[in-house]
Tab-separated table of N, CA and C and ligand atoms in Angstrom:
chain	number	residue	atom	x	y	z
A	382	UNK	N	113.694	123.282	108.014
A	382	UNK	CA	112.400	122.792	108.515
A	382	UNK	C	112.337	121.279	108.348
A	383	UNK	N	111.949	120.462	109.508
A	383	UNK	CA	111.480	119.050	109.003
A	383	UNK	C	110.201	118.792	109.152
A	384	UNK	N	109.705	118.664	107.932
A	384	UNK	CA	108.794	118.213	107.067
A	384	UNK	C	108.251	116.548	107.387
A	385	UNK	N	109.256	116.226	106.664
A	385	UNK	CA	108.863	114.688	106.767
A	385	UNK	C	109.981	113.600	107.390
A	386	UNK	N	109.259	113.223	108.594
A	386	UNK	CA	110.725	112.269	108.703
A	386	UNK	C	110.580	110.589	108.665
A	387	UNK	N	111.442	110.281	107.909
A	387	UNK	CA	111.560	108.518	107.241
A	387	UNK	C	111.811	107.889	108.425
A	388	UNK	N	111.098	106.619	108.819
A	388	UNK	CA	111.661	105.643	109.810
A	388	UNK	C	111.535	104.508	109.612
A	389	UNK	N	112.748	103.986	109.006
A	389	UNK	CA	112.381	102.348	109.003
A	389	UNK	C	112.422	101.482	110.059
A	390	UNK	N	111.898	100.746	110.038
A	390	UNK	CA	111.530	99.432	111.170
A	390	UNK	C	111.804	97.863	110.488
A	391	UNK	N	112.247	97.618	111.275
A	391	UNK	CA	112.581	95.943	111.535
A	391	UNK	C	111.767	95.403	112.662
A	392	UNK	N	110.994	96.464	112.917
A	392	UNK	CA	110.099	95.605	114.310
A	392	UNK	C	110.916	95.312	115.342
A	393	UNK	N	112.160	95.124	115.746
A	393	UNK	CA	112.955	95.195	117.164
A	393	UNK	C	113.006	96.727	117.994
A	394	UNK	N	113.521	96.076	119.009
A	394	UNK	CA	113.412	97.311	120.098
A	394	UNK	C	114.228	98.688	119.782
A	395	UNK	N	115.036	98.495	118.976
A	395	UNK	CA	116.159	99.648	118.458
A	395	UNK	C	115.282	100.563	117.142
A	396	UNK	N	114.364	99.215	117.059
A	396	UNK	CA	113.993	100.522	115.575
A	396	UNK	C	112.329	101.071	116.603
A	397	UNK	N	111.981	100.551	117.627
A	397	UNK	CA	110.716	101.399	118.424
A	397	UNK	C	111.381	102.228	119.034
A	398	UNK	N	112.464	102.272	119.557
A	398	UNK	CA	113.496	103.531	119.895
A	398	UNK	C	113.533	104.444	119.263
A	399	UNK	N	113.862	104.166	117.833
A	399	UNK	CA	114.130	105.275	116.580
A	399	UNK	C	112.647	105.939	116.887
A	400	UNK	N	111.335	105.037	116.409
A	400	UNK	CA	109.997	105.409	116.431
A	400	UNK	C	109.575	106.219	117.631
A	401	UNK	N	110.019	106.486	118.319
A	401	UNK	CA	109.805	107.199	119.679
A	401	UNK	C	110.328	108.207	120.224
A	402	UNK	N	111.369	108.294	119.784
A	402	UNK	CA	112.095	109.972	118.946
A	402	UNK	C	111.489	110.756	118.320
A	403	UNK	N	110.968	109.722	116.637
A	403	UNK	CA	110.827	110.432	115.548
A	403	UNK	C	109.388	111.091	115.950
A	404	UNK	N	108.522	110.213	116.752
A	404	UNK	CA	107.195	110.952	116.804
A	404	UNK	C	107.523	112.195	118.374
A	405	UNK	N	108.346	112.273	118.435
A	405	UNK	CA	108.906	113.315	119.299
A	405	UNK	C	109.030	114.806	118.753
A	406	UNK	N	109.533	113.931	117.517
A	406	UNK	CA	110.186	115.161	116.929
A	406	UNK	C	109.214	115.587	115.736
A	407	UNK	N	108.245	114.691	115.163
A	407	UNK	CA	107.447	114.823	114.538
A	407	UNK	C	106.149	115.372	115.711
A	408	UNK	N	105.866	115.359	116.498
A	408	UNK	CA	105.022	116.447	117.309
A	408	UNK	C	105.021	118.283	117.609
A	409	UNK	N	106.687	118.037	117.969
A	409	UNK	CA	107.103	119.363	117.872
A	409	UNK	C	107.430	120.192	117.089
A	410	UNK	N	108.001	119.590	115.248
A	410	UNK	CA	107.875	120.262	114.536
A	410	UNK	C	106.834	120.328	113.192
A	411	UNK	N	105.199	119.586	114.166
A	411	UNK	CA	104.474	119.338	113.006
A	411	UNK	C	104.862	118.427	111.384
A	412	UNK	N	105.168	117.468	111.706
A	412	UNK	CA	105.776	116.701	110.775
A	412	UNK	C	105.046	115.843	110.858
A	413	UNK	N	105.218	115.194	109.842
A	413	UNK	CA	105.047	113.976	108.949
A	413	UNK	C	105.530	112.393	109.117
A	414	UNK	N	105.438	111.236	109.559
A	414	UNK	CA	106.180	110.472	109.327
A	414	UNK	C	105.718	109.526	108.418
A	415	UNK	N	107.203	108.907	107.710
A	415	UNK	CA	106.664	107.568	106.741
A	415	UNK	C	107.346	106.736	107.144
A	416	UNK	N	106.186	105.652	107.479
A	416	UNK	CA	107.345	104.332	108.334
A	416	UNK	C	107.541	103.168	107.300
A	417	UNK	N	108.388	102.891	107.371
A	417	UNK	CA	108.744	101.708	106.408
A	417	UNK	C	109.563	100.798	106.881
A	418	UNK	N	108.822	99.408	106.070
A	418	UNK	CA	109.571	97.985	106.490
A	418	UNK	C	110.171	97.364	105.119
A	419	UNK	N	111.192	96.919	105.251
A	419	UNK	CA	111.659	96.025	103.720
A	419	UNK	C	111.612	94.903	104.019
A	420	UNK	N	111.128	93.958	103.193
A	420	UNK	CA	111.021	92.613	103.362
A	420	UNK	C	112.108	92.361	102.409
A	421	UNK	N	113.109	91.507	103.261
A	421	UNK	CA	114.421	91.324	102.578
A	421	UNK	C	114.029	89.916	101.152
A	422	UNK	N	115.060	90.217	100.431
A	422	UNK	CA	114.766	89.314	99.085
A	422	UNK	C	115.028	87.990	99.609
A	423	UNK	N	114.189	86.981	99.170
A	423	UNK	CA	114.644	85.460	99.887
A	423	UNK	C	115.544	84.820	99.133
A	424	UNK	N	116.696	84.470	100.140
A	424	UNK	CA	117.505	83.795	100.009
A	424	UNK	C	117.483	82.099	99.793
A	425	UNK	N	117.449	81.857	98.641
A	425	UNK	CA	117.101	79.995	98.532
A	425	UNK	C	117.603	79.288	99.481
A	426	UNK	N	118.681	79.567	99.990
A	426	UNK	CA	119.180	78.171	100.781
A	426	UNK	C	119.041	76.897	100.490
A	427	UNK	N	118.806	76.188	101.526
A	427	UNK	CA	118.467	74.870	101.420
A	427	UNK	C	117.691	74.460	100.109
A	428	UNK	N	116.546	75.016	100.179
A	428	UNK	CA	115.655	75.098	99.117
A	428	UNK	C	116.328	74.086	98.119
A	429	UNK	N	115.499	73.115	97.382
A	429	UNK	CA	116.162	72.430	96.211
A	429	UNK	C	115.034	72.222	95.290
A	430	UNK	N	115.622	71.308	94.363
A	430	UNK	CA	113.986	70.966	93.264
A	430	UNK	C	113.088	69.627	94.016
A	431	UNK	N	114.313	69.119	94.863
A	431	UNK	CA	113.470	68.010	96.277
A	431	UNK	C	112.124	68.850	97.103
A	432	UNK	N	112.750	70.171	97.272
A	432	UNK	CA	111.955	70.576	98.549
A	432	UNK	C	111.702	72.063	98.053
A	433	UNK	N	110.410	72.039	96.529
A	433	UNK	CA	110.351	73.176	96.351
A	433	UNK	C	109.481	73.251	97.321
A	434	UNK	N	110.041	75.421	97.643
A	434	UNK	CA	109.121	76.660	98.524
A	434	UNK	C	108.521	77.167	97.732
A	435	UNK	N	107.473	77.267	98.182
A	435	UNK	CA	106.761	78.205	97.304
A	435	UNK	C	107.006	79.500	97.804
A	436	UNK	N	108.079	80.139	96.629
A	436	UNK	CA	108.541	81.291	97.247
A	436	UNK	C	107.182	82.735	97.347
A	437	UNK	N	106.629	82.769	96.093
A	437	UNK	CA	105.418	83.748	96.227
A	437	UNK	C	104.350	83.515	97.458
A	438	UNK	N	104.315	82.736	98.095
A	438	UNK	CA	103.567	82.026	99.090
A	438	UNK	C	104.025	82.683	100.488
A	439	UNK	N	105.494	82.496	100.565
A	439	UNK	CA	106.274	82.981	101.592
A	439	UNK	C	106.460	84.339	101.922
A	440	UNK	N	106.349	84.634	100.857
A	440	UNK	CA	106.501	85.943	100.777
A	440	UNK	C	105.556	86.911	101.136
A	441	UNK	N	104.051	86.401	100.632
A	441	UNK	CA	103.278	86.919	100.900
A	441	UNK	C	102.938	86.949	102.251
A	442	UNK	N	103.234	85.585	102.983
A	442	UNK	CA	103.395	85.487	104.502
A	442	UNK	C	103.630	86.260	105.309
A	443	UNK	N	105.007	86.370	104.738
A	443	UNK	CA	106.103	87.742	105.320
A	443	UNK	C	105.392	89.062	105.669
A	444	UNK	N	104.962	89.549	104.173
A	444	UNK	CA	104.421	90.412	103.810
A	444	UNK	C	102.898	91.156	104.504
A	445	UNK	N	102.282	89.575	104.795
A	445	UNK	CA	101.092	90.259	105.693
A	445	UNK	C	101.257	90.442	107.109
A	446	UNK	N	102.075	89.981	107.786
A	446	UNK	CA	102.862	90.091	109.208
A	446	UNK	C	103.377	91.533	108.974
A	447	UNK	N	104.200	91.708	108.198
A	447	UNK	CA	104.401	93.485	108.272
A	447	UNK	C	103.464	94.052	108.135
A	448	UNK	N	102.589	94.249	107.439
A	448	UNK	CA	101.903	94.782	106.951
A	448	UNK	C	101.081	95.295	108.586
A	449	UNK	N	100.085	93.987	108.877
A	449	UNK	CA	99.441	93.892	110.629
A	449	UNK	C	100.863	94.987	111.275
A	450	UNK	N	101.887	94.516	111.768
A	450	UNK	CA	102.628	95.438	112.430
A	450	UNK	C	102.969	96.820	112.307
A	451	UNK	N	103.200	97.584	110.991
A	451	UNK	CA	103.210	98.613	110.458
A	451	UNK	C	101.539	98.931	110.906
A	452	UNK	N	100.454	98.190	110.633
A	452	UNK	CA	99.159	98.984	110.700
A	452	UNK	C	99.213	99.477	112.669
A	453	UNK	N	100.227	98.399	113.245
A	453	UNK	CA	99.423	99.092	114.785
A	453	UNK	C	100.602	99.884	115.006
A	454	UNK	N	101.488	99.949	114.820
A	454	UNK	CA	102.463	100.896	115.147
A	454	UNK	C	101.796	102.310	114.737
A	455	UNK	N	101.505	102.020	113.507
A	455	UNK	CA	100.952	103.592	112.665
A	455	UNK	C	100.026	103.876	113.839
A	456	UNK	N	98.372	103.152	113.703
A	456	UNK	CA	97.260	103.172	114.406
A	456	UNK	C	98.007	104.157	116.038
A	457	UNK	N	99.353	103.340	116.719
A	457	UNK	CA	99.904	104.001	117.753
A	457	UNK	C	99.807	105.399	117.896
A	458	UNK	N	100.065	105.633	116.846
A	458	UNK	CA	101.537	107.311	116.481
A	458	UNK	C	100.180	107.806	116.347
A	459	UNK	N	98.749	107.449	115.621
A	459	UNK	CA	97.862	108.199	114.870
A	459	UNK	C	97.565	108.575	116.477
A	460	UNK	N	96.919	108.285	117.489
A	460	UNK	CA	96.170	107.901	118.325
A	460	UNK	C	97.006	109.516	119.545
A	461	UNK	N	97.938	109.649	119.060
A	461	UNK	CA	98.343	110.375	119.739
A	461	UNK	C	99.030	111.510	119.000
A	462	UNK	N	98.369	112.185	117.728
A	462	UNK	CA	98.486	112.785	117.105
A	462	UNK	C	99.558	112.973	116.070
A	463	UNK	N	100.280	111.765	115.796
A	463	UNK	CA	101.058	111.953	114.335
A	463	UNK	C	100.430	111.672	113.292
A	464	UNK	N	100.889	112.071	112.142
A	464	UNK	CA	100.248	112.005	110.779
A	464	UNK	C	101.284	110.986	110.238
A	465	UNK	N	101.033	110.155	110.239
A	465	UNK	CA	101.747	108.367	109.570
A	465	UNK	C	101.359	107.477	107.720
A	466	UNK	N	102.108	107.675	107.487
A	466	UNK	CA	102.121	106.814	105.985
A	466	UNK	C	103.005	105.498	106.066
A	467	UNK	N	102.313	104.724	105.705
A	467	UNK	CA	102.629	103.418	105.999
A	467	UNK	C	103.065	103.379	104.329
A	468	UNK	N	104.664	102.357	104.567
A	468	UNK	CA	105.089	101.992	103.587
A	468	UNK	C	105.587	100.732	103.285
A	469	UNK	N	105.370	99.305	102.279
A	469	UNK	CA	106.238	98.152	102.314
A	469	UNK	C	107.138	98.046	101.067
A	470	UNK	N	108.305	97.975	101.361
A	470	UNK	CA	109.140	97.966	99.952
A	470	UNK	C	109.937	96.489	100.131
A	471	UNK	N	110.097	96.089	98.997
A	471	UNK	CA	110.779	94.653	99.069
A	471	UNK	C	112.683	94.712	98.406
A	472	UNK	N	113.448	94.291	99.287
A	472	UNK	CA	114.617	94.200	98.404
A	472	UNK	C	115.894	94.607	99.644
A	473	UNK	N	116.705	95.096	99.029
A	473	UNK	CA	118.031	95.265	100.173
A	473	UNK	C	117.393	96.291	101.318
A	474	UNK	N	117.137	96.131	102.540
A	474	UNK	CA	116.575	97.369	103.290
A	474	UNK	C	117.421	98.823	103.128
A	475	UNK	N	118.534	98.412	103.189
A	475	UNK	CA	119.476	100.007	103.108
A	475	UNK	C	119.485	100.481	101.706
A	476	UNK	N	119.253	99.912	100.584
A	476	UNK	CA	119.124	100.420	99.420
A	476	UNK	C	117.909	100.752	98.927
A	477	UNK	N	117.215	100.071	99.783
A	477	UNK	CA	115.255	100.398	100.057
A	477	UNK	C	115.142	101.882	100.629
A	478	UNK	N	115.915	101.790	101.692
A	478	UNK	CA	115.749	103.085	102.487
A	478	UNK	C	116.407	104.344	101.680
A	479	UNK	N	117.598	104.025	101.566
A	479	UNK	CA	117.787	105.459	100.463
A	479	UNK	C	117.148	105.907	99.331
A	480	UNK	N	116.271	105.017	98.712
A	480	UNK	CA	115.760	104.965	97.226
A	480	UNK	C	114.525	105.787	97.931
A	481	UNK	N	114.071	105.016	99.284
A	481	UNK	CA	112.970	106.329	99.001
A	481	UNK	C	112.928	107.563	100.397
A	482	UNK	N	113.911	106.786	100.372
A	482	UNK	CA	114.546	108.624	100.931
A	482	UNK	C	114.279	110.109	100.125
A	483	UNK	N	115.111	109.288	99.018
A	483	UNK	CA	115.349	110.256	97.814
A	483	UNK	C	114.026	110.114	97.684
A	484	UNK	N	113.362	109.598	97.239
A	484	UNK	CA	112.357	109.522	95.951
A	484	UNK	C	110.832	110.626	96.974
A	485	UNK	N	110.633	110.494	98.303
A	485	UNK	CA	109.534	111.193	99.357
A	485	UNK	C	110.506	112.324	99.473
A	486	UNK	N	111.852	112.886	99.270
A	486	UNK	CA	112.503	113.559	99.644
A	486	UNK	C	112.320	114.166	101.029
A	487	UNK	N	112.708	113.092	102.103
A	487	UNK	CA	112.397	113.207	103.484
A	487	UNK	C	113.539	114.255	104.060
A	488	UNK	N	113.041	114.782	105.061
A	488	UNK	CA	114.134	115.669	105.729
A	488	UNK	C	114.895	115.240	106.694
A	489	UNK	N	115.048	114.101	107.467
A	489	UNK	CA	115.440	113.465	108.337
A	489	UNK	C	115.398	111.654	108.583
A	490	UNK	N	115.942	111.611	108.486
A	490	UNK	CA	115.554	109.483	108.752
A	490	UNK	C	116.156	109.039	110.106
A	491	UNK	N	115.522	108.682	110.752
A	491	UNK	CA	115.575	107.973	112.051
A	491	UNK	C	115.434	106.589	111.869
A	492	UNK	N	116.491	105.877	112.799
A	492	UNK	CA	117.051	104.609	112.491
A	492	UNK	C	117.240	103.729	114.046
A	493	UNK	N	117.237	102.399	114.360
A	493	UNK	CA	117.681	102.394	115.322
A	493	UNK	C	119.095	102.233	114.956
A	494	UNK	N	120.344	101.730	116.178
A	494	UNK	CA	121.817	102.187	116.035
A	494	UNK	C	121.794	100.201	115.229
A	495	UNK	N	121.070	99.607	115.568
A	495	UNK	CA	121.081	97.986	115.581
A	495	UNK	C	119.898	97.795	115.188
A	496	UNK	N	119.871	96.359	115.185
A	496	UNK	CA	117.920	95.404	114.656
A	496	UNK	C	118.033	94.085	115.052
A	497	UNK	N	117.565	93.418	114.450
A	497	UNK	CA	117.245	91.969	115.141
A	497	UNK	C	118.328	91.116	114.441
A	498	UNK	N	119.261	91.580	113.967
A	498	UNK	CA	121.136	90.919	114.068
A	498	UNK	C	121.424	90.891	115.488
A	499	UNK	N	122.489	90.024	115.592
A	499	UNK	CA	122.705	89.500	116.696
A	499	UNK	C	124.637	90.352	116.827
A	500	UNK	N	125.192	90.751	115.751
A	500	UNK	CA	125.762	91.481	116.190
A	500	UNK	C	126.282	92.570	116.628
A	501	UNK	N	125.461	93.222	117.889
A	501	UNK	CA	125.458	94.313	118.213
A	501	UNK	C	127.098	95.288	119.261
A	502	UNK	N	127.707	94.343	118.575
A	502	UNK	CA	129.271	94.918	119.764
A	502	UNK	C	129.664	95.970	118.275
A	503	UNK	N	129.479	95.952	116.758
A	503	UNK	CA	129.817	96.848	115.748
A	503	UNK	C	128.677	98.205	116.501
A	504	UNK	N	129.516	98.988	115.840
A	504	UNK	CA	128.871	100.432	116.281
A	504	UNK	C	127.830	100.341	115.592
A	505	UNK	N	127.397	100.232	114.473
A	505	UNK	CA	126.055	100.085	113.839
A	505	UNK	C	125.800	98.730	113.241
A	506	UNK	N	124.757	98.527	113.085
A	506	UNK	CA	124.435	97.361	112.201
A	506	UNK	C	124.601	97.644	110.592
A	507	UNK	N	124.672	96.716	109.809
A	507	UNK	CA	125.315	96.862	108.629
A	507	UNK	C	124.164	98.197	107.814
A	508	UNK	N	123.055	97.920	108.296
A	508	UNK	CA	121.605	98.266	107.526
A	508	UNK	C	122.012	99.828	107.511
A	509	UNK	N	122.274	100.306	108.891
A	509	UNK	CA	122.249	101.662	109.477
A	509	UNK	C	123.773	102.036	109.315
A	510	UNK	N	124.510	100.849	109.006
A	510	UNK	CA	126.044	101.882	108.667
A	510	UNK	C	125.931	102.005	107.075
A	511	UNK	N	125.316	101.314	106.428
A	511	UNK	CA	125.429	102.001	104.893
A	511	UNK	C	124.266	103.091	104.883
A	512	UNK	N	122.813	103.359	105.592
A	512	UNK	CA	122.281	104.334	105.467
A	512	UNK	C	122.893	105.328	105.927
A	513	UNK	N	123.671	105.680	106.974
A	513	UNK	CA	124.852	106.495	107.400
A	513	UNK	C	125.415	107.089	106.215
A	514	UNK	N	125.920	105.970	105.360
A	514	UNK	CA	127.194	106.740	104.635
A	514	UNK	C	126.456	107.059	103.200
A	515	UNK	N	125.095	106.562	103.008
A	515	UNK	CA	124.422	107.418	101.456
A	515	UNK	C	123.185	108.448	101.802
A	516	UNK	N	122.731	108.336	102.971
A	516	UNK	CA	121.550	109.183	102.954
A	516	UNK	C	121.469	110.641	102.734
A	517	UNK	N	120.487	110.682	101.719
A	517	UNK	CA	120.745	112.515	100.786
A	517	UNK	C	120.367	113.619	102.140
A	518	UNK	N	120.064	112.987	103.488
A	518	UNK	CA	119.765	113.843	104.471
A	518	UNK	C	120.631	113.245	105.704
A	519	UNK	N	119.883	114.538	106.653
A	519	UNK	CA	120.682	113.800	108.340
A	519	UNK	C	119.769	112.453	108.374
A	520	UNK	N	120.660	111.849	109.270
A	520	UNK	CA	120.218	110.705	109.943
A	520	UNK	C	120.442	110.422	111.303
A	521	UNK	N	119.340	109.994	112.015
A	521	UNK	CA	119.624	110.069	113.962
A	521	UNK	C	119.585	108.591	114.020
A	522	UNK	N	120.414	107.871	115.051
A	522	UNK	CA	120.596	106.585	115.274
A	522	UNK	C	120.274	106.824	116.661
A	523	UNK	N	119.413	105.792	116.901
A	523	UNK	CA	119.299	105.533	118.567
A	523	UNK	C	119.096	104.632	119.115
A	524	UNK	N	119.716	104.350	119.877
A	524	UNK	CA	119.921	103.340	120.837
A	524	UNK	C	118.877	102.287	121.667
A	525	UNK	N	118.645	101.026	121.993
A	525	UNK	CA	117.832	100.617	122.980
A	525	UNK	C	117.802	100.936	124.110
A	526	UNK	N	116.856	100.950	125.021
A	526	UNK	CA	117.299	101.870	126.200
A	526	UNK	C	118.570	100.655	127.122
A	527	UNK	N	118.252	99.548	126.897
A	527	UNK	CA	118.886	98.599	127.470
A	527	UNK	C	121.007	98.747	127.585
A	528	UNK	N	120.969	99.372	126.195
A	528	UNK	CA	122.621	99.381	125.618
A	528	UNK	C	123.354	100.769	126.509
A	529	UNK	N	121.810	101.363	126.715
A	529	UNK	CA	122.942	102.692	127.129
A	529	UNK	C	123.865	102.547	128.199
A	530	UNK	N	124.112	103.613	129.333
A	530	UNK	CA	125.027	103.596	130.436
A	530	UNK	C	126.245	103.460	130.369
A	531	UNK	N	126.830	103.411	131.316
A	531	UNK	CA	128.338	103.752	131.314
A	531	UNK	C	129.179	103.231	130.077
A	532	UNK	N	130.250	104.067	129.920
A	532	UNK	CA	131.394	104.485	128.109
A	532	UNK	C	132.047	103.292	128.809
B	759	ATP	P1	122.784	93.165	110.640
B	759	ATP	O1	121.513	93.280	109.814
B	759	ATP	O2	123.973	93.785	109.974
B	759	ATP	O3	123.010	91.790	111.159
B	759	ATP	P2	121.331	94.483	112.768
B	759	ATP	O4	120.108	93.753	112.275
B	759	ATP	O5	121.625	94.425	114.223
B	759	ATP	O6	122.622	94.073	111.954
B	759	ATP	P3	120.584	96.732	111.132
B	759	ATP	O7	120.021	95.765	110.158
B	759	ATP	O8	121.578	97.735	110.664
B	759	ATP	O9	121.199	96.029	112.419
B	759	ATP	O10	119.337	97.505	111.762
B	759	ATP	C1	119.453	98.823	112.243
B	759	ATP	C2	118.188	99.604	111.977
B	759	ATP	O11	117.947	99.626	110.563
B	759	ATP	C3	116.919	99.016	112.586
B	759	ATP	O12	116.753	99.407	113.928
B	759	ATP	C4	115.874	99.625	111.678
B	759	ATP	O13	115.658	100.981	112.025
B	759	ATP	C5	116.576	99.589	110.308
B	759	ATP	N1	116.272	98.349	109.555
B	759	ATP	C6	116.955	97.192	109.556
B	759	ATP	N2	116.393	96.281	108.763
B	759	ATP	C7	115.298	96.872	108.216
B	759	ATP	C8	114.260	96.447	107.321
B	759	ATP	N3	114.242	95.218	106.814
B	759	ATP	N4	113.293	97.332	106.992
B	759	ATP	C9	113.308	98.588	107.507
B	759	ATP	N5	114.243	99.024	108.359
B	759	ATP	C10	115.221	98.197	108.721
B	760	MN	MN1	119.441	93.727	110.238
């Protein structure tokens, strides 16, 4: 039975792909979804003691932009009868995603195959090839509609 199915988002067209499945599949088998975004850990870069960031500042930035996006995506799915839990976790996204994979013990995670990396000629993006190879469940990868067509 699926119960609950996990979908993380990066907000690109590959992960509204995933989202458009999952509430597919969350219609027909009365399910659940929990959508989730990771706000990746910031990387200092440039950053120096010349040109402090205020990293808690930035973050929070980040943080309320997902937040707005996760609320209309959800608001979407609600509007047309899914049952949606909005989730923000901060840190590696693929180690985000399995942790609470496990931890909601979801029955399915839907992914797009790619995200807003630019290298999409690898069969998956790095995010979705390590959720591939740890997730305690199945996982569906799907495509933009743009990538499909001829092998
Ligand atoms: P890379 O990150 O390796 O440059 P990419 O961005 O093209 O490649 P991935 O990061 O693997 O590809 O993204 C694939 C899918 O993983 C996305 O469509 C989305 O479903 C999920 N994903 C990626 N990043 C996040 C994130 N920060 N939070 C939640 N889900 C994410
Ligand atoms: Mn990515």
């Amino acid at each position: 039975v699926i119960r609950r199915i996990l979908v993380p988002t990066d907000f690109s067209d590959s992960a509204r792909q995933a989202l458009d499945w999952a509430s597919t599949l969350a219609r027909e088998f009365k399910a659940e979804i929990l959508l989730l975004h990771v706000v990746e850990n910031l990387t200092v870069g440039y950053a120096s003691d010349l040109f402090p960031v205020p990293m808690a500042e930035v973050y929070e930035e980040i943080s309320g932009y997902a937040r707005t996006e996760l609320a209309k995506l959800a608001e979407e799915l609600r509007t047309s009868g899914v049952a949606v839990t909005e989730r923000l976790a901060q840190g590696t996204p693929s180690a985000e995603i399995i942790r609470i994979a496990k931890e909601e013990t979801v029955d399915l995670i839907v992914v797009g195959s790619h995200g807003k990396g630019l290298l999409d000629h690898a069969l998956f993006g790095s995010t979705t090839e390590r959720v591939v190879r740890k997730a305690p469940c199945p996982v569906l990868t799907c495509r933009p509609p743009k990538s499909g067509g001829k092998a």
